[in-house]
mmCIF file of C-alpha atoms in Angstrom:
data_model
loop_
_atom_site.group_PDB
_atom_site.id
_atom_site.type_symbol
_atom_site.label_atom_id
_atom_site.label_comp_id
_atom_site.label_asym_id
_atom_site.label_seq_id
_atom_site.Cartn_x
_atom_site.Cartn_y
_atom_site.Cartn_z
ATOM 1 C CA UNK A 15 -14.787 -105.622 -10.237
ATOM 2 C CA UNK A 16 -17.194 -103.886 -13.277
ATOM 3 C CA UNK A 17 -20.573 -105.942 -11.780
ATOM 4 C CA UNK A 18 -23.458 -106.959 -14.466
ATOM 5 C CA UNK A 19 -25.073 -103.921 -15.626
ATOM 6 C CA UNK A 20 -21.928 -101.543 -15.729
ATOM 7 C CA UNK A 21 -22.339 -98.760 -18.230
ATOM 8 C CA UNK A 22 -21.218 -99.549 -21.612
ATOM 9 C CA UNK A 23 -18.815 -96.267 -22.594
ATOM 10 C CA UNK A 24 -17.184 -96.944 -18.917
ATOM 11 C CA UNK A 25 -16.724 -100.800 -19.778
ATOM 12 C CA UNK A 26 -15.062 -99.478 -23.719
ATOM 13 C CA UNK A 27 -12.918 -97.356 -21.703
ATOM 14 C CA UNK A 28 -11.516 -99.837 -18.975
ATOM 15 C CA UNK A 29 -10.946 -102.259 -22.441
ATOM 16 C CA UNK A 30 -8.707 -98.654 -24.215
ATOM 17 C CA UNK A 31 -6.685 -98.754 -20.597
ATOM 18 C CA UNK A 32 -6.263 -102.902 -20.572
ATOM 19 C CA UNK A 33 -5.149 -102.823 -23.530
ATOM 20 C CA UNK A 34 -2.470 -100.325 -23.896
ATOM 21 C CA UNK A 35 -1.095 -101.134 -20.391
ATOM 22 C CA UNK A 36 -0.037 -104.495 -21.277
ATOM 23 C CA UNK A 37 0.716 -103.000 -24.300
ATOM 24 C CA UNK A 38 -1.402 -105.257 -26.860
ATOM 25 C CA UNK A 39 -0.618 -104.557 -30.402
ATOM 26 C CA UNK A 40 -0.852 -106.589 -33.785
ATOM 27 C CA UNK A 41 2.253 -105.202 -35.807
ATOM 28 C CA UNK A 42 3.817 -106.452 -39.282
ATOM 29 C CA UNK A 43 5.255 -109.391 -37.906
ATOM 30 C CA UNK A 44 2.677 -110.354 -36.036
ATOM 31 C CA UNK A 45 0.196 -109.788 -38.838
ATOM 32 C CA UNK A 46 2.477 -112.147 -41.325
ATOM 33 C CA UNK A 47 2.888 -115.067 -38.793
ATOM 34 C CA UNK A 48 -1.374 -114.597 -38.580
ATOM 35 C CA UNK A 49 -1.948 -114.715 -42.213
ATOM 36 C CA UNK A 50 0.944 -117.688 -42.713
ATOM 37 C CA UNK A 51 -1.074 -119.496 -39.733
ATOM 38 C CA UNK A 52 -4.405 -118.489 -42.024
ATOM 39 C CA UNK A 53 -2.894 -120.241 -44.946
ATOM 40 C CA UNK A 54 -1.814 -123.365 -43.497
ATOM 41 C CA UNK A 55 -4.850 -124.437 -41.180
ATOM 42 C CA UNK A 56 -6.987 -123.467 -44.744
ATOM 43 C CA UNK A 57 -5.026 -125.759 -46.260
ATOM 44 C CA UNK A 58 -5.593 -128.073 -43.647
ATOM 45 C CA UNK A 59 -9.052 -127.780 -43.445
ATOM 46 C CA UNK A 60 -9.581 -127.999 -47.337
ATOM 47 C CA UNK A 61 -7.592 -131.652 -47.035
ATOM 48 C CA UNK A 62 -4.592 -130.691 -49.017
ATOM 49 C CA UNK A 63 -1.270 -131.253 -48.192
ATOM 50 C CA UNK A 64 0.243 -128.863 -46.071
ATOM 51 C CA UNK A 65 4.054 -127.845 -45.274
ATOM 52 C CA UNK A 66 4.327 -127.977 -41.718
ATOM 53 C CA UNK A 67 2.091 -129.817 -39.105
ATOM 54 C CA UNK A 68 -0.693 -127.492 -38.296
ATOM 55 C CA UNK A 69 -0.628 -127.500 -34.180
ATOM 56 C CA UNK A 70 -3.227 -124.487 -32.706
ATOM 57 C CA UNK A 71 -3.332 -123.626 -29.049
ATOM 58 C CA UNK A 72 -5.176 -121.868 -27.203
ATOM 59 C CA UNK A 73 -3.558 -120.130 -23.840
ATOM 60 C CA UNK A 74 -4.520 -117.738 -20.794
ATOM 61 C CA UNK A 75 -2.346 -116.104 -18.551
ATOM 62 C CA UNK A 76 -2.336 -114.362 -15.366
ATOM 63 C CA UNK A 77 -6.133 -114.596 -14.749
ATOM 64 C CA UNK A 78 -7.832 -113.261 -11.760
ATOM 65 C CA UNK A 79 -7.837 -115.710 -8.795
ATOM 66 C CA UNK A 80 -11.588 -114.754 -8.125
ATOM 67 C CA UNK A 81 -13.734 -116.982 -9.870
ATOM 68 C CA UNK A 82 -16.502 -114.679 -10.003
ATOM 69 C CA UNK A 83 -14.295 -111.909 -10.892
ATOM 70 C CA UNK A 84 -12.906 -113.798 -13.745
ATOM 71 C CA UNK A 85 -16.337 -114.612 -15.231
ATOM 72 C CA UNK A 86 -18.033 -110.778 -14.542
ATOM 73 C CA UNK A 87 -15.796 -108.528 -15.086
ATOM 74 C CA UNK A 88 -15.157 -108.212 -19.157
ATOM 75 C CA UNK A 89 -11.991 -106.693 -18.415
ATOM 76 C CA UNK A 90 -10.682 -109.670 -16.395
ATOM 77 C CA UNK A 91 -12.578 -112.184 -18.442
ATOM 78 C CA UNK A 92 -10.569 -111.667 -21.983
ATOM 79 C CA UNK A 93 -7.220 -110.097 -20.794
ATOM 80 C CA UNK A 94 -6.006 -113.616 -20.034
ATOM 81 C CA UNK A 95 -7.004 -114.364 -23.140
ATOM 82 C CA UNK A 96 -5.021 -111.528 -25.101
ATOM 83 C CA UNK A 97 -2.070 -112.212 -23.065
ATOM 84 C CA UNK A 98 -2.509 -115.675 -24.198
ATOM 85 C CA UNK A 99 -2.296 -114.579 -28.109
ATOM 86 C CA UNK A 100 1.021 -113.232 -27.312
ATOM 87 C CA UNK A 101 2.226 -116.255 -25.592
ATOM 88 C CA UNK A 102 1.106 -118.904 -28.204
ATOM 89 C CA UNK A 103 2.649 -116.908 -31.032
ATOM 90 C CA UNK A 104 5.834 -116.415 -29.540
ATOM 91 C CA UNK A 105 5.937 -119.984 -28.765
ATOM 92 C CA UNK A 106 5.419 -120.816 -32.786
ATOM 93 C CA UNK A 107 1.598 -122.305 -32.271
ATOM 94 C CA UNK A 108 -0.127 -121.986 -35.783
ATOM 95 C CA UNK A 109 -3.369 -120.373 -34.254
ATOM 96 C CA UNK A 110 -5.214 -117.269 -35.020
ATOM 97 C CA UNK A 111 -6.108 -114.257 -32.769
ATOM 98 C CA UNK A 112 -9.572 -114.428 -31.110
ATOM 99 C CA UNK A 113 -11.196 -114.008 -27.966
ATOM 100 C CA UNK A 114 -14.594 -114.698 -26.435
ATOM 101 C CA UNK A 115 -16.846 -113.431 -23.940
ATOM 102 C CA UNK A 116 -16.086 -116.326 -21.449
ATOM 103 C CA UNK A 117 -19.812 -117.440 -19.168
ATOM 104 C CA UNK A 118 -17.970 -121.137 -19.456
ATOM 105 C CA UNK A 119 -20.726 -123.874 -20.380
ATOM 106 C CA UNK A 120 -23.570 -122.544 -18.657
ATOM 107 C CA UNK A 121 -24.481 -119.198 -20.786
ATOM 108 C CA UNK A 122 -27.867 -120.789 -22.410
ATOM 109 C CA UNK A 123 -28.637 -122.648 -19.236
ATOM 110 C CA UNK A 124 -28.746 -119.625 -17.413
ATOM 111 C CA UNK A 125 -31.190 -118.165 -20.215
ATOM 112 C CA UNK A 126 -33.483 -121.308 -19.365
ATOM 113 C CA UNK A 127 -33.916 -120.491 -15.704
ATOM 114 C CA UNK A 128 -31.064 -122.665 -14.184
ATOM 115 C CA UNK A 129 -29.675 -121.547 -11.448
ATOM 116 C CA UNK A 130 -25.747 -121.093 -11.454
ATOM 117 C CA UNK A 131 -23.446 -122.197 -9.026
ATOM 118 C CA UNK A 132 -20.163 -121.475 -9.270
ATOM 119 C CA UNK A 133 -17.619 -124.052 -7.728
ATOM 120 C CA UNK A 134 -14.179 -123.812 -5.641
ATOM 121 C CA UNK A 135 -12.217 -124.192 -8.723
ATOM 122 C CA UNK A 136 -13.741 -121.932 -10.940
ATOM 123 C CA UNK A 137 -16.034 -124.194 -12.629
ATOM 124 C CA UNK A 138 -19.396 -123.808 -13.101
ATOM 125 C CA UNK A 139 -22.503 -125.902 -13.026
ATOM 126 C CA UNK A 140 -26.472 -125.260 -13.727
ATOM 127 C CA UNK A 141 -28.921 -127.131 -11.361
ATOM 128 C CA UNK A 142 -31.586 -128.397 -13.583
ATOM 129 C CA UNK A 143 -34.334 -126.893 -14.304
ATOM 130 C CA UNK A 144 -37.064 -129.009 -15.465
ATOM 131 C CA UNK A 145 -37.681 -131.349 -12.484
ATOM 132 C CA UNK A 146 -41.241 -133.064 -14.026
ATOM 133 C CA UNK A 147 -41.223 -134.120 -17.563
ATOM 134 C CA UNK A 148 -44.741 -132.357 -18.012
ATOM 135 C CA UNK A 149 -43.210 -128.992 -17.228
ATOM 136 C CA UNK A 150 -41.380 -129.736 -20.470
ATOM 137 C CA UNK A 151 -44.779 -129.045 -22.358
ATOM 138 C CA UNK A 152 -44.239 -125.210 -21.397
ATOM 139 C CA UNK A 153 -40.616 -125.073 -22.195
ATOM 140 C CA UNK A 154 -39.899 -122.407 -24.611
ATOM 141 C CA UNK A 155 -37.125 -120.678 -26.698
ATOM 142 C CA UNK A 156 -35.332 -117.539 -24.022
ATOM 143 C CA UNK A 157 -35.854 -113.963 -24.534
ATOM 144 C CA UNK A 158 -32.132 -113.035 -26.124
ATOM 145 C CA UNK A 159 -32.532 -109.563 -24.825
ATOM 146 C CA UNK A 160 -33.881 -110.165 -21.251
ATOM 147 C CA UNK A 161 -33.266 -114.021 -19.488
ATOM 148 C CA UNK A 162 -30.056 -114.856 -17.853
ATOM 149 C CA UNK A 163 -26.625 -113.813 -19.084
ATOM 150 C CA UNK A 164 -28.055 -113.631 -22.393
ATOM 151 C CA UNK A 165 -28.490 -109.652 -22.531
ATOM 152 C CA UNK A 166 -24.809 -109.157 -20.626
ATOM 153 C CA UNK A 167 -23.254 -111.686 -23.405
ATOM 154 C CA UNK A 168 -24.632 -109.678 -26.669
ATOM 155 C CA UNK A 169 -23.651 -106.439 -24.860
ATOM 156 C CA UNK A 170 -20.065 -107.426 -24.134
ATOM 157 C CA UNK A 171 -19.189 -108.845 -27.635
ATOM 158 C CA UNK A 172 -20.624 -106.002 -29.335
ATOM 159 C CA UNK A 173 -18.242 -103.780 -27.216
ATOM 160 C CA UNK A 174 -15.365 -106.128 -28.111
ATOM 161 C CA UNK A 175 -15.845 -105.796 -31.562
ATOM 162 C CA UNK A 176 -16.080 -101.740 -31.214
ATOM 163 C CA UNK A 177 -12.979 -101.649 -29.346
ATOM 164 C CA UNK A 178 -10.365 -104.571 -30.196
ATOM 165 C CA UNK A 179 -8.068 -104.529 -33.289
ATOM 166 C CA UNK A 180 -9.659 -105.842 -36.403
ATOM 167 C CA UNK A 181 -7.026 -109.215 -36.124
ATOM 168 C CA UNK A 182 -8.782 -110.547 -33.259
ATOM 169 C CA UNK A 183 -11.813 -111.793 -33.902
ATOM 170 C CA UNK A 184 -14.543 -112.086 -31.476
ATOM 171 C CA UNK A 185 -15.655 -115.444 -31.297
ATOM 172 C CA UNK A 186 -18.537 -117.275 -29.710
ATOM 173 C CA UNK A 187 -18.623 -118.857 -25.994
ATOM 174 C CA UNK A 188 -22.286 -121.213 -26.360
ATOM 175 C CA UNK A 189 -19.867 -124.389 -26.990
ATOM 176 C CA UNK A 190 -22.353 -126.461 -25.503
ATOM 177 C CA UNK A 191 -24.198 -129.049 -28.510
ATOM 178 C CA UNK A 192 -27.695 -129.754 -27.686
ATOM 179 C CA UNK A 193 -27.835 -133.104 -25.533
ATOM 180 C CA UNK A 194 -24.814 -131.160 -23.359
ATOM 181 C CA UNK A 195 -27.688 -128.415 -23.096
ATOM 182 C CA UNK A 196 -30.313 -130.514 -21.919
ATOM 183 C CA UNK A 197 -28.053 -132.601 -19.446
ATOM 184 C CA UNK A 198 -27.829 -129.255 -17.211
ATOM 185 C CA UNK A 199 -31.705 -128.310 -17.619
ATOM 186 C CA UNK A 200 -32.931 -132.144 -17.210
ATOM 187 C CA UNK A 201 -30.082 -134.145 -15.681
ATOM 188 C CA UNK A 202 -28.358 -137.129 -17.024
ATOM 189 C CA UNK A 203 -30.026 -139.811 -15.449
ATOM 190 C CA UNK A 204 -33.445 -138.269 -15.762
ATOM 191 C CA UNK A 205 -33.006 -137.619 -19.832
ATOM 192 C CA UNK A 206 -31.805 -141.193 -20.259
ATOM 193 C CA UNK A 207 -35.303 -142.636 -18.785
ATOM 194 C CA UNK A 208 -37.106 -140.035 -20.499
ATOM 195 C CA UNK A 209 -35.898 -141.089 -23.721
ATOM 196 C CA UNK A 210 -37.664 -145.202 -22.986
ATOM 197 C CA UNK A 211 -40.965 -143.985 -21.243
ATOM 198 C CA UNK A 212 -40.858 -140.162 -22.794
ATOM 199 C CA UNK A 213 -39.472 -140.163 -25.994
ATOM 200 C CA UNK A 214 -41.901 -136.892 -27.480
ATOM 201 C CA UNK A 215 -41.166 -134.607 -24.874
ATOM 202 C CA UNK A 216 -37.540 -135.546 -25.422
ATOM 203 C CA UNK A 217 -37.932 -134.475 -28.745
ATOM 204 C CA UNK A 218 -39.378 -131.223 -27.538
ATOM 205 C CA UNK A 219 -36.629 -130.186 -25.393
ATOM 206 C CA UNK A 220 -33.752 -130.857 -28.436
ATOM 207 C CA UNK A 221 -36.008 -128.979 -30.594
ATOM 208 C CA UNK A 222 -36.575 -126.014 -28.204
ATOM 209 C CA UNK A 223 -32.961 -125.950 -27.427
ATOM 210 C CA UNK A 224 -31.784 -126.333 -30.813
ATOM 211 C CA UNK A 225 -33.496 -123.692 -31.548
ATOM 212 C CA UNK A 226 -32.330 -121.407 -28.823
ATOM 213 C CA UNK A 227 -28.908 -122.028 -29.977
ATOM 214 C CA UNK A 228 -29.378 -121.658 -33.365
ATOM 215 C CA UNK A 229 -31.147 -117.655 -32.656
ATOM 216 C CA UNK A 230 -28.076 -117.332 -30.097
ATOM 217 C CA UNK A 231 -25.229 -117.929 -32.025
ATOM 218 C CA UNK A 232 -27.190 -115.989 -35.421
ATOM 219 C CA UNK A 233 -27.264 -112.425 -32.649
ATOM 220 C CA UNK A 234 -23.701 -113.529 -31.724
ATOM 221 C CA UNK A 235 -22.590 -113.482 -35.264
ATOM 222 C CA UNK A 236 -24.313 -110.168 -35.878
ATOM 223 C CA UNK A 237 -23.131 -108.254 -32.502
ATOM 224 C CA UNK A 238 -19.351 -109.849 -33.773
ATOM 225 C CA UNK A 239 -20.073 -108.395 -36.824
ATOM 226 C CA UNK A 240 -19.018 -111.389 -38.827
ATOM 227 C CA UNK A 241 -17.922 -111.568 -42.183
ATOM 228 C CA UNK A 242 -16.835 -115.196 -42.568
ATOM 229 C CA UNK A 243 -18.418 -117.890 -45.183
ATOM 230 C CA UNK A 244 -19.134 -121.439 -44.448
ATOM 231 C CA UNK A 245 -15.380 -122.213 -46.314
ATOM 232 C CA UNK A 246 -13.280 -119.939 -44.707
ATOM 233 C CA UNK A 247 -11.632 -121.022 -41.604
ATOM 234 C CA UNK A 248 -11.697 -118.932 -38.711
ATOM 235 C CA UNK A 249 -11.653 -118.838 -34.845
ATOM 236 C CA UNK A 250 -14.603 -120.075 -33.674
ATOM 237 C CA UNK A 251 -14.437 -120.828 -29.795
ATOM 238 C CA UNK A 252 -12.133 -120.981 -26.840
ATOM 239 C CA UNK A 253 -9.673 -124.676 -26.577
ATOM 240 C CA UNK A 254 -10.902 -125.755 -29.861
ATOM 241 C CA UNK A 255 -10.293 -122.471 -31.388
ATOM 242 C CA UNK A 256 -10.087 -122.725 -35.258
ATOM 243 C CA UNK A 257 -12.999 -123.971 -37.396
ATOM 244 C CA UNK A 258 -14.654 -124.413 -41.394
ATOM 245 C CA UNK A 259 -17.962 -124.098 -40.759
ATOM 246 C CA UNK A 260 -19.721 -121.406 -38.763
ATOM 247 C CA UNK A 261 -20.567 -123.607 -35.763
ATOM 248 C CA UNK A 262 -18.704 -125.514 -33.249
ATOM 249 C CA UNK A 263 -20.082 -127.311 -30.537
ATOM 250 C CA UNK A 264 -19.406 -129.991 -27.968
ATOM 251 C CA UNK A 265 -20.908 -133.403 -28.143
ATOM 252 C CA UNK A 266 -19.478 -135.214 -25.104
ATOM 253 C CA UNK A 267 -23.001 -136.354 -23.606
ATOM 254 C CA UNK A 268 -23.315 -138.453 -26.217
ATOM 255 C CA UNK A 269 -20.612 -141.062 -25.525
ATOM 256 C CA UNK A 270 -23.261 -142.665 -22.837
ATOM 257 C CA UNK A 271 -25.850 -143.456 -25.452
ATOM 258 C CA UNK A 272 -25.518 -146.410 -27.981
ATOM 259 C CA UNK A 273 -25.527 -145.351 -31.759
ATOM 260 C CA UNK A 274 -29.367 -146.206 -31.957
ATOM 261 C CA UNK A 275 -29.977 -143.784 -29.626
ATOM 262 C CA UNK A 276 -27.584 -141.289 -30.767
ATOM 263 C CA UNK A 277 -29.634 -142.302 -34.465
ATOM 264 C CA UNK A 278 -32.665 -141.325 -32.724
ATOM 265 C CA UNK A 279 -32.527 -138.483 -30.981
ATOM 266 C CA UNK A 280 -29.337 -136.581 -31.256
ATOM 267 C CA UNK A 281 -27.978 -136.801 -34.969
ATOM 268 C CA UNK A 282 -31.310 -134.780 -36.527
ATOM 269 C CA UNK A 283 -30.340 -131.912 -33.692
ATOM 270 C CA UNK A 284 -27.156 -131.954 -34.600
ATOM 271 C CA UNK A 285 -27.691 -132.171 -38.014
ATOM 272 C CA UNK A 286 -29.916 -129.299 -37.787
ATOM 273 C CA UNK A 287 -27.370 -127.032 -36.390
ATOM 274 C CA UNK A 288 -24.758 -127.944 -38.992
ATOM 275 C CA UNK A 289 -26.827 -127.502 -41.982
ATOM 276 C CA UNK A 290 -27.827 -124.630 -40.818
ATOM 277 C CA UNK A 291 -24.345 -122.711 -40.235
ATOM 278 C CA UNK A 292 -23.150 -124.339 -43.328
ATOM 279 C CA UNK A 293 -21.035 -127.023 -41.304
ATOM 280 C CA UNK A 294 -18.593 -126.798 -38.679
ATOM 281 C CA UNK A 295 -16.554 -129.022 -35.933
ATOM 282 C CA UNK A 296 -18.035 -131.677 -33.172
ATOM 283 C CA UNK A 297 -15.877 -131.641 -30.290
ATOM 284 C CA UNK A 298 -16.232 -135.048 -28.200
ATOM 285 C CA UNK A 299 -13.191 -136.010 -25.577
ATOM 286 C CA UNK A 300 -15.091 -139.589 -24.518
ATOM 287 C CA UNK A 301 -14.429 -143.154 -25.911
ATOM 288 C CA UNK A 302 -16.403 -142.289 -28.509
ATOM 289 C CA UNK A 303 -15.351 -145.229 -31.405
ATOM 290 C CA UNK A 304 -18.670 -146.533 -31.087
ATOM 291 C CA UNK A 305 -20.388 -143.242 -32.739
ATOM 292 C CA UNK A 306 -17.796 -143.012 -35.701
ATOM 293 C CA UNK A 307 -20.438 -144.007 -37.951
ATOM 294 C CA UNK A 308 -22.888 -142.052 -36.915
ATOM 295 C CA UNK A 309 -20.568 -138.382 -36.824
ATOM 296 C CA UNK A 310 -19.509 -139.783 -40.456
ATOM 297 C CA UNK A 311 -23.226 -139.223 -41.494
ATOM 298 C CA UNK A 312 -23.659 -135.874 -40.331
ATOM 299 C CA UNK A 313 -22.921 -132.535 -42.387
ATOM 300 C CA UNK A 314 -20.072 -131.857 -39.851
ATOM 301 C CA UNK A 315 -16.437 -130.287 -41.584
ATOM 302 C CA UNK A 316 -14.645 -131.861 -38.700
ATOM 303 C CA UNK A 317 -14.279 -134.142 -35.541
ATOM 304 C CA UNK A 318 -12.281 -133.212 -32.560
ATOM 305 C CA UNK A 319 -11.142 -136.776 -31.020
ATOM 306 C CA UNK A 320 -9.028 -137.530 -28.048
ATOM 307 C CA UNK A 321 -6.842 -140.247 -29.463
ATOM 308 C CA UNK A 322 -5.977 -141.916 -26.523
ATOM 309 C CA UNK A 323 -9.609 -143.002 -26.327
ATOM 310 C CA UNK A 324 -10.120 -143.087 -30.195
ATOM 311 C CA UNK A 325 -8.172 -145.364 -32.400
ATOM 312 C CA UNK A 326 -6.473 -143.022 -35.267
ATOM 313 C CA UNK A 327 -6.837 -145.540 -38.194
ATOM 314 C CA UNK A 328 -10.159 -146.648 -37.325
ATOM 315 C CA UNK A 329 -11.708 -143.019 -37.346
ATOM 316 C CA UNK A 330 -9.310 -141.628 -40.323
ATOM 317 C CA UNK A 331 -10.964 -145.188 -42.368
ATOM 318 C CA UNK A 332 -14.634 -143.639 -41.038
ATOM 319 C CA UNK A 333 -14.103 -140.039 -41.422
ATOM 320 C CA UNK A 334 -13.233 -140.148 -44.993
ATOM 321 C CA UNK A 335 -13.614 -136.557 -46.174
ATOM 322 C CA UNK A 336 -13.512 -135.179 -42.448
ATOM 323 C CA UNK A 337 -10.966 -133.191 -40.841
ATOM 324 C CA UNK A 338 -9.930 -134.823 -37.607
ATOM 325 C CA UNK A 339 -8.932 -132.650 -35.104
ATOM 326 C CA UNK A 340 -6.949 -134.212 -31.920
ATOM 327 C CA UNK A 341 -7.689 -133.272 -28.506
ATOM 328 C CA UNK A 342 -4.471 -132.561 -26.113
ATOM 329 C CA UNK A 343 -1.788 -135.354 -28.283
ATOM 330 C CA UNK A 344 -0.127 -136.724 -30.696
ATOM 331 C CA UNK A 345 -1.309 -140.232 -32.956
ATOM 332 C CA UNK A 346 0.093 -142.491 -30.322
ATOM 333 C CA UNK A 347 3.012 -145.594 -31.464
ATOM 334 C CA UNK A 348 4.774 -147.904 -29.412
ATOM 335 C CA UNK A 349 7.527 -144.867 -28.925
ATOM 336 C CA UNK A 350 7.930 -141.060 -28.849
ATOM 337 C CA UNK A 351 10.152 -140.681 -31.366
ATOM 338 C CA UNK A 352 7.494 -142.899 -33.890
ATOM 339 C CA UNK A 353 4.478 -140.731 -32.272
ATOM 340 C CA UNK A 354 6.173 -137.862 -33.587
ATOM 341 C CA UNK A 355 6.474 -139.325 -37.008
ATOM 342 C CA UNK A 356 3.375 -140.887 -37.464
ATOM 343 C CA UNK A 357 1.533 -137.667 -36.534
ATOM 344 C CA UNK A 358 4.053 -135.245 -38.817
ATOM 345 C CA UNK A 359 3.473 -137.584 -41.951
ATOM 346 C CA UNK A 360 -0.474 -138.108 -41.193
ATOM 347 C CA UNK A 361 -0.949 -134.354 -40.879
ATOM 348 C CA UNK A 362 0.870 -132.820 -43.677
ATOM 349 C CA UNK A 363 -1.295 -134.678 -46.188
ATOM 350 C CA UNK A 364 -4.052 -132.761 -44.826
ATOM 351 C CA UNK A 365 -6.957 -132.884 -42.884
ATOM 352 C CA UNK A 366 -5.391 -132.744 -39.371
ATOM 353 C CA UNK A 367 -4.945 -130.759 -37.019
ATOM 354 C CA UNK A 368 -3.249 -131.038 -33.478
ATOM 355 C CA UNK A 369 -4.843 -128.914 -30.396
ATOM 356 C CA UNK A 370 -3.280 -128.714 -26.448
ATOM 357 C CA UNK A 371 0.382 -129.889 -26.864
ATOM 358 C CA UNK A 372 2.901 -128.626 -24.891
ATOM 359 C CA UNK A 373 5.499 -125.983 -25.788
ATOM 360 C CA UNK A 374 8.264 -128.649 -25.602
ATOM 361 C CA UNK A 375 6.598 -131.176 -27.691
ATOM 362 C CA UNK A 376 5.833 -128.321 -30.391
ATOM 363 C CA UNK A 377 9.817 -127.669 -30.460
ATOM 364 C CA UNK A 378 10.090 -131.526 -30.809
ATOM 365 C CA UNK A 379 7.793 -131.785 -33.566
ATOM 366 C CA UNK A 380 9.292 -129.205 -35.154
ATOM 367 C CA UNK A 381 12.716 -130.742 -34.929
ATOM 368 C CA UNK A 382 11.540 -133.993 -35.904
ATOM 369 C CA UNK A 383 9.857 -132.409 -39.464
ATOM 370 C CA UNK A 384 13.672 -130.944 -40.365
ATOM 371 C CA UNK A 385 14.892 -134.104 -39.915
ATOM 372 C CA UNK A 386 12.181 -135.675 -42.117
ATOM 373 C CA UNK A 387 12.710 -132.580 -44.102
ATOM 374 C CA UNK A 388 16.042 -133.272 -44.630
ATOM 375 C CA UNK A 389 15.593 -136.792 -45.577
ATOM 376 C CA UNK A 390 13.810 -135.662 -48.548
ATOM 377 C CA UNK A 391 9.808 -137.149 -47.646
ATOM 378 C CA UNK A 392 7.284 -134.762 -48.979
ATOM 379 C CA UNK A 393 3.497 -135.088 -48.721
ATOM 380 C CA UNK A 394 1.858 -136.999 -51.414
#
């Protein structure tokens, strides 16, 4: 195990040996299935149609059974990953090649002073910080060179970038939106008082942690050395993956609140972050139908929805001009076979996108659009 701190040439030349003893290599074929995949998720993502259902994935394999392992060692954290570029292409997923420097959801808590626990199965979890809602008044934006993970993060994806092919992107691992962010440093209960009896110094801490993400993911960008615009889609982040717009972020705290609240003090944070990375993708997996209208307000490229908790029709009628992106399924119908339909004709006039399906329901869908092929339909 390479512990925090390891010497950078040494952790460049454990990456060389990883790499060329499970044999990783981009080659022609490999390189036209990424640029076809390129093509059709643009297409996707610009709402035209498209010729084939665009489904991404996202896959590791063969990670380290040591939790800690997994998460320290750079080595261990984005082989799985690598292997899993392998696996999702051979298995005909329309992704692209990326990787990230994996902390899981608790990199910027960790910059804040939380302290880290790391569970039985691998997950982790930040005990909150801020305890007294005066101790907010003090709160301030982390050193990005010195507190937490922070320093180890940079470090790592700037070594990525020297030593992976120039096909695999290094992406970014903060994932976390702001309220997510402020339920590990304050607590969920505690934040949802706060915002009746202590509605400024709820203010403060999405400002001050808006802000830390925005400086974050900026030094990300530049360690990554990243090249893309706002309108070029990309890979972004692990699960979700592929993105227009150069943030994505999670948004699943925000099922609890009621729109007002979500009005009040969560859009202008979130707005903040999209505006300022020229758009990008909220990921939510809660029943979140009652906040359609408010994510149709903000500057957001796309929505990630789980569709078994989000009715299709009622957030394609809401998210007019939105990609929607589904989380782990397929537009659900009162039987496979007219799932598989539903979501092949919705999807191939654009603007969506299908994330987490299984290998044999990929082969099915893909079956299922030469049959519809053959029948003659063609996006309008």
């Amino acid at each position: 195990m390479s512990p925090p701190g390891q010497p950078r040439q040494e952790k460049r030349l454990r990456l060389q040996r990883m790499l060329a003893d499970i044999g990783f290599e981009i080659d022609d074929a490999m390189r036209r299935k990424l640029e076809d995949n390129r093509r059709l998720l643009q297409q996707a993502w610009d709402l035209q149609p498209v010729d084939r259902t665009p489904v991404t994935a996202w896959s590791q394999v063969n990670g380290a059974e040591d939790p800690l392992r997994r998460r320290h060692d750079l080595v261990e954290n984005v082989k799985p990953q690598l292997l899993g570029i392998l696996q999702d292409l051979r298995n005909g997923y329309d992704r692209l090649a990326g990787v990230v420097r994996n902390f899981n959801t608790t990199l910027l808590a960790s910059a804040f002073g939380c302290h880290i626990r790391i569970m039985e199965n691998g997950q982790d979890w930040a005990e909150p910080v801020i305890q007294d809602i005066d101790q907010v008044a003090s709160l301030k934006v982390p050193d990005l060179s010195h507190d937490g993970l922070l320093p180890e993060y940079l470090e790592d994806i700037a070594i990525l970038r020297d030593v992976l092919p120039p096909e695999v992107t290094v992406g970014n691992r903060i994932l976390l939106g702001p309220i997510d962010h402020i339920y590990w440093l304050r607590g969920a209960n505690p934040l949802f008082i706060d915002m009746f009896d202590h509605p400024d110094a709820v203010h403060r801490m999405f400002s001050v942690v808006t802000e830390a993400h925005i400086q974050l993911l900026h030094a990300s960008h530049e360690a990554a050395r990243w090249s893309f615009t706002p309108d070029e889609v990309h890979f972004d982040t692990m699960v979700h993956a592929e993105c227009k717009g150069l943030v994505m972020f999670s948004d699943d705290g925000s099922v609890n609140l009621s729109p007002e609240l979500f009005a009040e003090f969560v859009a202008p944070y979130n707005r903040r972050l999209l505006e300022e990375f020229g758009g990008g993708l909220i990921h939510t997996c809660g029943a979140c139908e009652h906040l359609l209208e408010e994510y149709a307000k903000l500057p957001a490229t796309g929505v990630e929805l789980n569709l078994r908790l989000v009715n299709y029709d009622k957030a394609r009628e809401i998210l007019e001009g939105k990609v929607i992106v589904t989380y782990g399924g397929l537009i659900p119908a009162d039987s496979y076979e007219k799932s598989l339909r539903r979501t092949i004709e919705e999807a191939r006039r654009g603007g969506l996108i299908l994330t987490g399906i299984p290998p044999e329901v990929l082969q099915d869908l893909r079956e299922r659009e030469r049959k519809i092929a053959f029948e003659g339909w063609s996006p309008s």
